[in-house]
Tab-separated table of C-alpha atoms in Angstrom:
chain	number	residue	atom	x	y	z
T	1	MET	CA	-2.568	-6.753	-28.387
T	2	GLU	CA	0.954	-5.925	-29.470
T	3	THR	CA	2.474	-5.751	-25.966
T	4	CYS	CA	0.694	-8.709	-24.347
T	5	ILE	CA	3.218	-11.502	-23.759
T	6	PHE	CA	0.552	-14.182	-24.169
T	7	CYS	CA	-0.647	-12.695	-27.457
T	8	ARG	CA	2.986	-12.721	-28.622
T	9	ILE	CA	3.204	-16.404	-27.654
T	10	ILE	CA	0.000	-17.141	-29.589
T	11	ARG	CA	1.487	-15.406	-32.666
T	12	ARG	CA	4.735	-17.341	-32.120
T	13	ASP	CA	6.681	-14.089	-31.723
T	14	THR	CA	7.845	-15.432	-28.352
T	15	PRO	CA	8.762	-19.081	-27.735
T	16	ALA	CA	6.723	-21.380	-25.523
T	17	SER	CA	6.740	-25.060	-24.618
T	18	VAL	CA	3.286	-26.010	-25.859
T	19	VAL	CA	1.245	-28.727	-24.137
T	20	PHE	CA	-2.011	-28.333	-26.088
T	21	GLU	CA	-3.366	-26.210	-28.902
T	22	ASP	CA	-6.554	-25.963	-30.906
T	23	GLU	CA	-8.392	-23.131	-32.672
T	24	GLU	CA	-9.448	-21.465	-29.399
T	25	ILE	CA	-7.007	-22.484	-26.663
T	26	LEU	CA	-3.274	-22.636	-26.056
T	27	ALA	CA	-1.704	-24.412	-23.072
T	28	PHE	CA	1.999	-24.052	-22.366
T	29	MET	CA	4.569	-24.397	-19.604
T	30	ASP	CA	4.902	-21.502	-17.158
T	31	ILE	CA	8.448	-20.117	-17.377
T	32	GLN	CA	8.386	-19.376	-13.638
T	33	PRO	CA	6.782	-22.574	-12.329
T	34	VAL	CA	5.594	-23.127	-8.778
T	35	ASN	CA	6.464	-26.797	-9.323
T	36	PRO	CA	7.689	-28.759	-12.359
T	37	GLY	CA	4.753	-29.301	-14.693
T	38	HIS	CA	3.065	-25.920	-13.997
T	39	VAL	CA	0.947	-25.157	-17.100
T	40	LEU	CA	-0.900	-22.016	-18.213
T	41	VAL	CA	-4.120	-22.408	-20.196
T	42	ILE	CA	-5.208	-19.348	-22.184
T	43	PRO	CA	-7.831	-18.409	-24.737
T	44	LYS	CA	-6.303	-17.389	-28.054
T	45	ARG	CA	-8.568	-14.357	-28.150
T	46	HIS	CA	-7.373	-11.593	-25.826
T	47	TRP	CA	-9.668	-11.138	-22.852
T	48	ALA	CA	-8.080	-9.314	-19.931
T	49	SER	CA	-10.323	-10.585	-17.159
T	50	LEU	CA	-12.971	-13.022	-16.068
T	51	SER	CA	-15.689	-10.394	-16.495
T	52	ASP	CA	-14.620	-9.847	-20.127
T	53	ILE	CA	-14.480	-13.418	-21.416
T	54	ALA	CA	-17.448	-14.996	-23.190
T	55	PRO	CA	-18.972	-17.800	-21.077
T	56	GLU	CA	-18.413	-20.412	-23.808
T	57	ALA	CA	-14.743	-19.410	-24.092
T	58	PHE	CA	-14.296	-19.668	-20.330
T	59	ALA	CA	-15.956	-23.083	-20.420
T	60	ARG	CA	-13.350	-24.130	-22.990
T	61	VAL	CA	-10.473	-22.810	-20.820
T	62	SER	CA	-11.916	-24.793	-17.908
T	63	ALA	CA	-12.336	-27.981	-19.940
T	64	VAL	CA	-8.762	-27.857	-21.237
T	65	SER	CA	-7.489	-27.093	-17.707
T	66	GLN	CA	-9.307	-30.200	-16.471
T	67	LYS	CA	-7.699	-32.283	-19.219
T	68	VAL	CA	-4.231	-30.892	-18.405
T	69	ALA	CA	-4.770	-31.717	-14.721
T	70	ALA	CA	-5.670	-35.306	-15.602
T	71	ALA	CA	-2.629	-35.560	-17.889
T	72	LEU	CA	-0.326	-34.253	-15.144
T	73	ARG	CA	-1.437	-37.086	-12.876
T	74	ARG	CA	-0.558	-39.628	-15.608
T	75	SER	CA	2.628	-37.961	-16.842
T	76	GLY	CA	5.158	-39.266	-14.355
T	77	ILE	CA	5.739	-35.690	-13.133
T	78	ARG	CA	5.417	-35.533	-9.355
T	79	CYS	CA	1.746	-34.720	-8.811
T	80	GLU	CA	-0.233	-35.816	-5.760
T	81	ALA	CA	-2.846	-33.096	-6.241
T	82	VAL	CA	-3.632	-30.124	-8.491
T	83	ASN	CA	-4.505	-26.480	-7.941
T	84	LEU	CA	-6.420	-24.589	-10.611
T	85	ILE	CA	-5.851	-20.888	-10.012
T	86	LEU	CA	-7.234	-17.967	-11.958
T	87	ALA	CA	-6.126	-14.586	-10.619
T	88	ASP	CA	-8.633	-11.954	-11.770
T	89	GLY	CA	-7.185	-8.499	-11.170
T	90	GLU	CA	-4.012	-7.065	-9.709
T	91	ALA	CA	-5.149	-7.401	-6.077
T	92	ALA	CA	-5.691	-11.123	-6.736
T	93	GLY	CA	-2.138	-11.494	-8.054
T	94	GLN	CA	-2.795	-11.230	-11.799
T	95	GLU	CA	0.407	-10.041	-13.461
T	96	VAL	CA	-0.372	-10.700	-17.139
T	97	PHE	CA	-3.680	-9.128	-18.115
T	98	HIS	CA	-4.719	-11.840	-20.554
T	99	LEU	CA	-7.005	-14.292	-18.791
T	100	HIS	CA	-5.157	-17.471	-17.887
T	101	MET	CA	-5.662	-20.527	-15.723
T	102	HIS	CA	-2.720	-21.921	-13.778
T	103	VAL	CA	-2.695	-25.718	-13.575
T	104	ILE	CA	-0.231	-26.454	-10.790
T	105	PRO	CA	0.861	-29.940	-9.775
T	106	ARG	CA	1.098	-30.215	-6.014
T	107	PHE	CA	2.722	-32.625	-3.577
T	108	ALA	CA	3.150	-32.790	0.178
T	109	GLY	CA	5.882	-30.459	1.394
T	110	ASP	CA	6.232	-28.515	-1.871
T	111	GLY	CA	6.214	-25.218	0.032
T	112	PHE	CA	3.406	-23.618	-1.961
T	113	GLY	CA	0.124	-22.685	-0.350
T	114	PHE	CA	-2.415	-20.059	0.459
T	115	GLN	CA	-1.813	-17.566	3.225
T	116	PHE	CA	-4.965	-16.656	5.117
T	117	ASN	CA	-5.451	-13.411	6.997
T	118	PRO	CA	-5.243	-13.480	10.814
T	119	GLY	CA	-9.053	-13.312	11.198
T	120	TYR	CA	-9.698	-16.291	8.916
T	121	ALA	CA	-10.521	-18.684	11.776
T	122	GLN	CA	-13.169	-16.286	13.144
T	123	LEU	CA	-16.446	-17.302	11.512
T	124	PRO	CA	-18.719	-14.433	10.454
T	125	GLU	CA	-22.219	-14.032	11.861
T	126	ARG	CA	-25.009	-15.550	9.752
T	127	ARG	CA	-26.519	-12.081	9.234
T	128	GLU	CA	-23.240	-10.920	7.644
T	129	LEU	CA	-23.240	-13.939	5.314
T	130	ASP	CA	-26.910	-13.341	4.504
T	131	GLU	CA	-26.235	-9.667	3.708
T	132	CYS	CA	-23.336	-10.561	1.403
T	133	ALA	CA	-25.503	-13.181	-0.303
T	134	ARG	CA	-28.318	-10.647	-0.761
T	135	ARG	CA	-25.980	-8.066	-2.292
T	136	ILE	CA	-24.359	-10.565	-4.675
T	137	HIS	CA	-27.741	-12.009	-5.664
T	138	SER	CA	-29.059	-8.514	-6.353
T	139	ALA	CA	-26.034	-7.670	-8.514
T	140	MET	CA	-26.391	-10.946	-10.434
T	141	THR	CA	-29.877	-10.047	-11.616
T	142	SER	CA	-28.394	-7.267	-13.765
T	143	ILE	CA	-25.843	-9.553	-15.439
T	144	PRO	CA	-26.981	-11.391	-18.582
T	145	ARG	CA	-27.422	-15.123	-18.112
T	146	PRO	CA	-24.510	-17.193	-19.464
């Protein structure tokens, strides 16, 4: 992908501060960090979304993200907790359409967080949950097993 910024980073056409690299994965510092130490973990192969990526490649992204999170806690960078965030699609906040996991160090009072909609505290009826579960389960039967 010629125009993908992450593919350009992988090819070294664009600079990055690399944290980890192997044959399949690249992890580097986010240039617009939520907090110091914010790392992006990406597959070297271009997959735009979670539905595109091979399960074994996603497992590798997850494993490296876990290792980065553990390293953040030992690094001396302020890190009381960690968020792993994968935005899958524009409505979810994905801005670069090359799958990537954000590994974000967190600490009390850092100002970052999730904003819930006004109806969040209102619990749905069990029948609504059951219907959603039925629909998702039904859709899953047509998806090949990972």
